[in-house]
């Protein structure tokens, strides 16, 4: 049995953009939420009284916002956008949360698809599906420090390990874009070692049938979670590079994954319009959060783990009470879970 928690259709639990919401995140102190949209705006929402109250709207020199990221110290927000000036370009702008104009940080030809701050806030990683490259930029100067090449496919998602020593890049092809004559279409997570003087490719994790859309490190850095175009969710052991488990249950592409702050729960959002909460130790599906009427593109836990924010194709930002879900757990079930010892 899976507990289903329907969203509350009230303004205090929901806010909106005029187009697709591509990225959402809580501030490090949990008092606000940021959201980015294809309507070209980044919105900051006050959540201090349990509602989503608009505080500020940010606009960069772009047409669409692809992703947002708060700096680890909570002092700034970075927005990644796509513009069209004859040909597409990718741009990153940085705003101080206390106010002021945005500071253009990066502009590159071609589309950029993902960004991530290093834990110390000094480096910003960007990824491009067009060039299949990851770039590391100095946040203070905007100077490119390194470019990580030779990925197997388009790059959709990035995440730094909590200690900043590793960077995971999720890559691979979209099934609808795959030609029948193509041979190798499996997704790859490339792990880069950043602990030395120069980044080095440390491991290649392969297991998804098609491209990998989303990747996230566990808080203790020992586990990677990935979601793919094959509708599967996988957990990987970082020290060994081995696949630990597969969670089945989504009926659409898994576009976003996020660990709870204590690492015991994994949230996943899918093109099936649902969000699922999983027990990371047992694979038990704890809850399914329903209410979005379009693909779920982004989810993120609050710093205390009591709330989850989500963004969707339907243009809404929603906040969910995960404590309610955890207090009403159904009996343990392994119906959707395949550990490596159970794999054929």
C-alpha positions as semicolon CSV with decimal commas, in nm:
position;residue;x (nm);y (nm);z (nm)
1;X;0,000;0,000;0,000
2;X;0,119;0,351;-0,083
3;X;-0,004;0,657;0,103
4;X;-0,128;0,927;-0,134
5;X;-0,128;1,286;-0,011
6;X;-0,316;1,531;-0,230
7;X;-0,199;1,889;-0,239
8;X;-0,418;2,153;-0,076
9;X;-0,550;2,382;-0,352
10;X;-0,514;2,700;-0,150
11;X;-0,300;3,006;-0,221
12;X;-0,104;2,956;0,100
13;X;0,033;2,630;-0,040
14;X;0,066;2,724;-0,406
15;X;0,203;3,005;-0,623
16;X;0,249;3,042;-0,994
17;X;0,444;3,163;-1,295
18;X;0,296;3,233;-1,638
19;X;0,491;2,945;-1,792
20;X;0,672;2,621;-1,705
21;X;0,851;2,618;-1,366
22;X;1,187;2,459;-1,438
23;X;1,369;2,489;-1,104
24;X;1,288;2,539;-0,736
25;X;1,492;2,555;-0,416
26;X;1,475;2,659;-0,052
27;X;1,719;2,917;0,080
28;X;1,978;2,763;0,316
29;X;1,790;2,909;0,616
30;X;1,456;2,772;0,491
31;X;1,278;3,107;0,513
32;X;1,227;3,156;0,142
33;X;1,188;2,965;-0,183
34;X;1,327;3,052;-0,523
35;X;1,170;2,946;-0,853
36;X;1,277;2,986;-1,214
37;X;1,050;2,969;-1,517
38;X;1,030;2,977;-1,892
39;X;0,842;3,305;-1,845
40;X;1,191;3,456;-1,807
41;X;1,166;3,535;-1,437
42;X;1,311;3,416;-1,110
43;X;1,078;3,468;-0,817
44;X;1,165;3,476;-0,448
45;X;0,884;3,368;-0,215
46;X;0,863;3,430;0,160
47;X;0,759;3,109;0,341
48;X;0,794;3,232;0,700
49;X;0,422;3,199;0,784
50;X;0,365;2,879;0,588
51;X;0,246;3,061;0,277
52;X;0,417;3,153;-0,050
53;X;0,425;3,533;-0,053
54;X;0,608;3,699;-0,342
55;X;0,904;3,903;-0,221
56;X;1,092;3,987;-0,537
57;X;1,101;3,917;-0,912
58;X;1,436;3,898;-1,092
59;X;1,493;3,930;-1,467
60;X;1,810;3,861;-1,659
61;X;1,911;3,915;-2,020
62;X;1,753;3,595;-2,143
63;X;1,421;3,459;-2,266
64;X;1,384;3,152;-2,046
65;X;1,520;3,045;-1,707
66;X;1,654;2,689;-1,710
67;X;1,783;2,659;-1,352
68;X;1,848;2,844;-1,027
69;X;2,089;2,783;-0,737
70;X;2,137;2,957;-0,404
71;X;2,492;3,013;-0,286
72;X;2,575;2,788;0,012
73;X;2,593;3,083;0,253
74;X;2,252;3,208;0,140
75;X;2,378;3,549;0,033
76;X;2,305;3,519;-0,339
77;X;2,106;3,339;-0,606
78;X;2,234;3,240;-0,949
79;X;2,003;3,210;-1,246
80;X;2,080;3,019;-1,564
81;X;1,892;3,135;-1,869
82;X;1,868;3,076;-2,242
83;X;1,844;3,367;-2,483
84;X;1,798;3,388;-2,857
85;X;2,006;3,652;-3,034
86;X;2,002;3,508;-3,383
87;X;2,143;3,189;-3,228
88;X;2,081;3,057;-2,877
89;X;2,315;3,153;-2,594
90;X;2,345;3,057;-2,228
91;X;2,381;3,317;-1,955
92;X;2,429;3,313;-1,578
93;X;2,345;3,613;-1,361
94;X;2,410;3,647;-0,988
95;X;2,194;3,853;-0,749
96;X;2,253;3,942;-0,385
97;X;1,945;3,836;-0,187
98;X;1,935;4,161;0,010
99;X;1,879;4,360;-0,310
100;X;2,060;4,537;-0,586
101;X;2,108;4,475;-0,955
102;X;2,214;4,139;-1,089
103;X;2,575;4,080;-1,189
104;X;2,618;3,907;-1,526
105;X;2,865;3,627;-1,462
106;X;2,873;3,404;-1,770
107;X;2,761;3,425;-2,131
108;X;2,841;3,148;-2,378
109;X;2,725;3,062;-2,726
110;X;2,487;2,769;-2,730
111;X;2,243;2,654;-2,467
112;X;2,347;2,579;-2,107
113;X;2,141;2,319;-1,924
114;X;2,253;2,298;-1,559
115;X;2,439;2,483;-1,283
116;X;2,567;2,394;-0,935
117;X;2,760;2,579;-0,664
118;X;3,054;2,413;-0,494
119;X;3,001;2,376;-0,116
120;X;3,243;2,661;-0,042
121;X;3,058;2,888;-0,284
122;X;3,375;2,980;-0,474
123;X;3,307;2,779;-0,789
124;X;3,007;2,753;-1,016
125;X;2,977;2,455;-1,250
126;X;2,778;2,480;-1,572
127;X;2,688;2,205;-1,816
128;X;2,598;2,207;-2,181
129;X;2,416;1,935;-2,370
130;X;2,527;2,089;-2,698
131;X;2,903;2,068;-2,629
132;X;2,885;1,776;-2,382
133;X;3,117;1,971;-2,155
134;X;3,121;2,092;-1,793
135;X;3,288;2,424;-1,713
136;X;3,409;2,538;-1,372
137;X;3,396;2,915;-1,317
138;X;3,540;3,139;-1,049
139;X;3,234;3,304;-0,889
140;X;3,423;3,621;-0,796
141;X;3,560;3,692;-1,143
142;X;3,354;3,485;-1,387
143;X;3,675;3,337;-1,523
144;X;3,666;2,979;-1,648
145;X;3,904;2,769;-1,440
146;X;3,861;2,432;-1,608
147;X;3,659;2,254;-1,877
148;X;3,570;1,887;-1,834
149;X;3,528;1,710;-2,166
150;X;3,467;1,366;-2,321
151;X;3,121;1,297;-2,179
152;X;2,925;1,026;-2,359
153;X;2,614;1,234;-2,426
154;X;2,426;1,556;-2,349
155;X;2,463;1,669;-1,988
156;X;2,138;1,730;-1,801
157;X;2,228;1,763;-1,434
158;X;2,521;1,838;-1,201
159;X;2,591;1,799;-0,830
160;X;2,893;1,853;-0,606
161;X;2,960;1,612;-0,321
162;X;2,908;1,776;0,022
163;X;3,284;1,794;0,078
164;X;3,343;1,946;-0,266
165;X;3,589;1,677;-0,372
166;X;3,368;1,519;-0,638
167;X;3,143;1,645;-0,914
168;X;2,879;1,421;-1,073
169;X;2,757;1,488;-1,426
170;X;2,446;1,307;-1,553
171;X;2,447;1,240;-1,927
172;X;2,275;1,050;-2,204
173;X;2,030;1,060;-2,490
174;X;1,659;1,132;-2,496
175;X;1,477;0,821;-2,623
176;X;1,267;1,019;-2,872
177;X;1,587;1,160;-3,021
178;X;1,756;0,822;-3,055
179;X;1,795;0,677;-3,401
180;X;1,715;0,305;-3,441
181;X;2,065;0,247;-3,576
182;X;2,234;0,382;-3,264
183;X;2,410;0,108;-3,067
184;X;2,498;0,241;-2,722
185;X;2,220;0,453;-2,567
186;X;2,277;0,384;-2,197
187;X;2,309;0,677;-1,961
188;X;2,631;0,761;-1,780
189;X;2,722;0,940;-1,460
190;X;3,072;1,076;-1,489
191;X;3,242;1,132;-1,154
192;X;3,517;1,395;-1,153
193;X;3,779;1,413;-0,878
194;X;3,839;1,778;-0,786
195;X;4,073;1,719;-0,493
196;X;4,396;1,758;-0,691
197;X;4,553;2,045;-0,879
198;X;4,356;1,951;-1,193
199;X;4,017;1,776;-1,225
200;X;4,045;1,407;-1,312
201;X;3,783;1,163;-1,437
202;X;3,745;0,913;-1,154
203;X;3,463;0,680;-1,258
204;X;3,190;0,614;-1,512
205;X;2,867;0,474;-1,367
206;X;2,646;0,301;-1,623
207;X;2,310;0,131;-1,565
208;X;2,019;0,338;-1,698
209;X;1,886;0,226;-2,035
210;X;1,875;0,581;-2,171
211;X;2,000;0,919;-2,060
212;X;2,011;1,028;-1,696
213;X;1,819;1,349;-1,628
214;X;1,889;1,411;-1,261
215;X;2,161;1,337;-1,007
216;X;2,210;1,412;-0,636
217;X;2,464;1,321;-0,367
218;X;2,345;1,200;-0,029
219;X;2,435;1,428;0,265
220;X;2,709;1,184;0,375
221;X;2,845;1,173;0,014
222;X;2,849;0,790;0,008
223;X;2,547;0,751;-0,222
224;X;2,435;0,896;-0,554
225;X;2,071;0,902;-0,661
226;X;1,982;0,925;-1,029
227;X;1,663;0,949;-1,232
228;X;1,641;0,866;-1,599
229;X;1,450;0,864;-1,924
230;X;1,395;0,492;-1,858
231;X;1,156;0,588;-1,572
232;X;1,386;0,428;-1,314
233;X;1,546;0,567;-0,999
234;X;1,883;0,423;-0,900
235;X;2,112;0,444;-0,598
236;X;2,488;0,409;-0,646
237;X;2,765;0,340;-0,396
238;X;3,013;0,624;-0,446
239;X;3,328;0,459;-0,305
240;X;3,295;0,151;-0,528
241;X;3,096;0,293;-0,820
242;X;2,852;0,001;-0,798
243;X;2,476;0,019;-0,843
244;X;2,309;-0,050;-0,509
245;X;1,940;-0,050;-0,592
246;X;1,670;0,041;-0,841
247;X;1,331;0,189;-0,751
248;X;1,044;0,130;-0,996
249;X;0,706;0,300;-0,976
250;X;0,705;0,612;-1,192
251;X;0,521;0,596;-1,523
252;X;0,717;0,881;-1,686
253;X;1,071;1,016;-1,712
254;X;1,223;1,090;-1,370
255;X;1,327;1,452;-1,406
256;X;1,439;1,534;-1,051
257;X;1,577;1,364;-0,739
258;X;1,655;1,509;-0,394
259;X;1,770;1,362;-0,062
260;X;1,622;1,471;0,269
261;X;1,875;1,648;0,495
262;X;1,930;1,329;0,700
263;X;1,959;1,112;0,388
264;X;1,684;0,868;0,491
265;X;1,427;0,979;0,233
266;X;1,457;1,038;-0,141
267;X;1,207;1,256;-0,327
268;X;1,158;1,201;-0,699
269;X;0,953;1,398;-0,950
270;X;0,838;1,266;-1,284
271;X;0,668;1,340;-1,614
272;X;0,383;1,126;-1,479
273;X;0,291;1,440;-1,275
274;X;0,362;1,266;-0,943
275;X;0,618;1,306;-0,667
276;X;0,723;0,998;-0,473
277;X;0,900;0,967;-0,138
278;X;1,120;0,659;-0,089
279;X;1,294;0,504;0,211
280;X;1,657;0,496;0,095
281;X;1,748;0,199;0,315
282;X;1,464;-0,037;0,225
283;X;1,332;0,096;-0,106
284;X;0,985;0,129;0,043
285;X;0,765;0,384;-0,136
286;X;0,650;0,598;0,153
287;X;0,414;0,839;-0,019
288;X;0,294;0,973;-0,352
289;X;0,221;1,346;-0,365
290;X;-0,038;1,433;-0,629
291;X;-0,174;1,768;-0,736
292;X;0,038;1,892;-1,024
293;X;-0,132;1,876;-1,364
294;X;0,190;1,869;-1,565
295;X;0,538;1,716;-1,562
296;X;0,726;1,767;-1,234
297;X;1,066;1,917;-1,319
298;X;1,217;2,008;-0,982
299;X;1,187;1,916;-0,613
300;X;1,384;2,027;-0,307
301;X;1,363;1,966;0,068
302;X;1,362;2,241;0,327
303;X;1,676;2,246;0,548
304;X;1,489;2,076;0,834
305;X;1,328;1,818;0,604
306;X;0,973;1,905;0,708
307;X;0,870;2,052;0,372
308;X;0,921;1,980;0,004
309;X;0,891;2,237;-0,273
310;X;0,813;2,139;-0,632
311;X;0,789;2,306;-0,972
312;X;0,598;2,183;-1,275
313;X;0,501;2,220;-1,639
314;X;0,166;2,344;-1,508
315;X;0,335;2,672;-1,402
316;X;0,287;2,624;-1,029
317;X;0,516;2,612;-0,728
318;X;0,382;2,392;-0,448
319;X;0,490;2,322;-0,091
320;X;0,418;1,982;0,064
321;X;0,419;1,873;0,429
322;X;0,655;1,575;0,441
323;X;0,606;1,533;0,816
324;X;0,247;1,433;0,745
325;X;0,373;1,171;0,501
326;X;0,631;1,035;0,743
327;X;0,379;1,016;1,027
328;X;0,146;0,799;0,820
329;X;0,385;0,545;0,669
330;X;0,222;0,231;0,536
331;X;0,355;-0,113;0,619
332;X;0,694;-0,185;0,461
333;X;0,684;-0,312;0,104
334;X;0,956;-0,401;-0,146
335;X;0,723;-0,419;-0,443
336;X;0,898;-0,142;-0,638
337;X;1,252;-0,208;-0,509
338;X;1,527;-0,413;-0,668
339;X;1,849;-0,438;-0,470
340;X;2,160;-0,566;-0,641
341;X;2,129;-0,897;-0,461
342;X;1,782;-0,935;-0,622
343;X;1,893;-0,840;-0,970
344;X;1,914;-1,112;-1,236
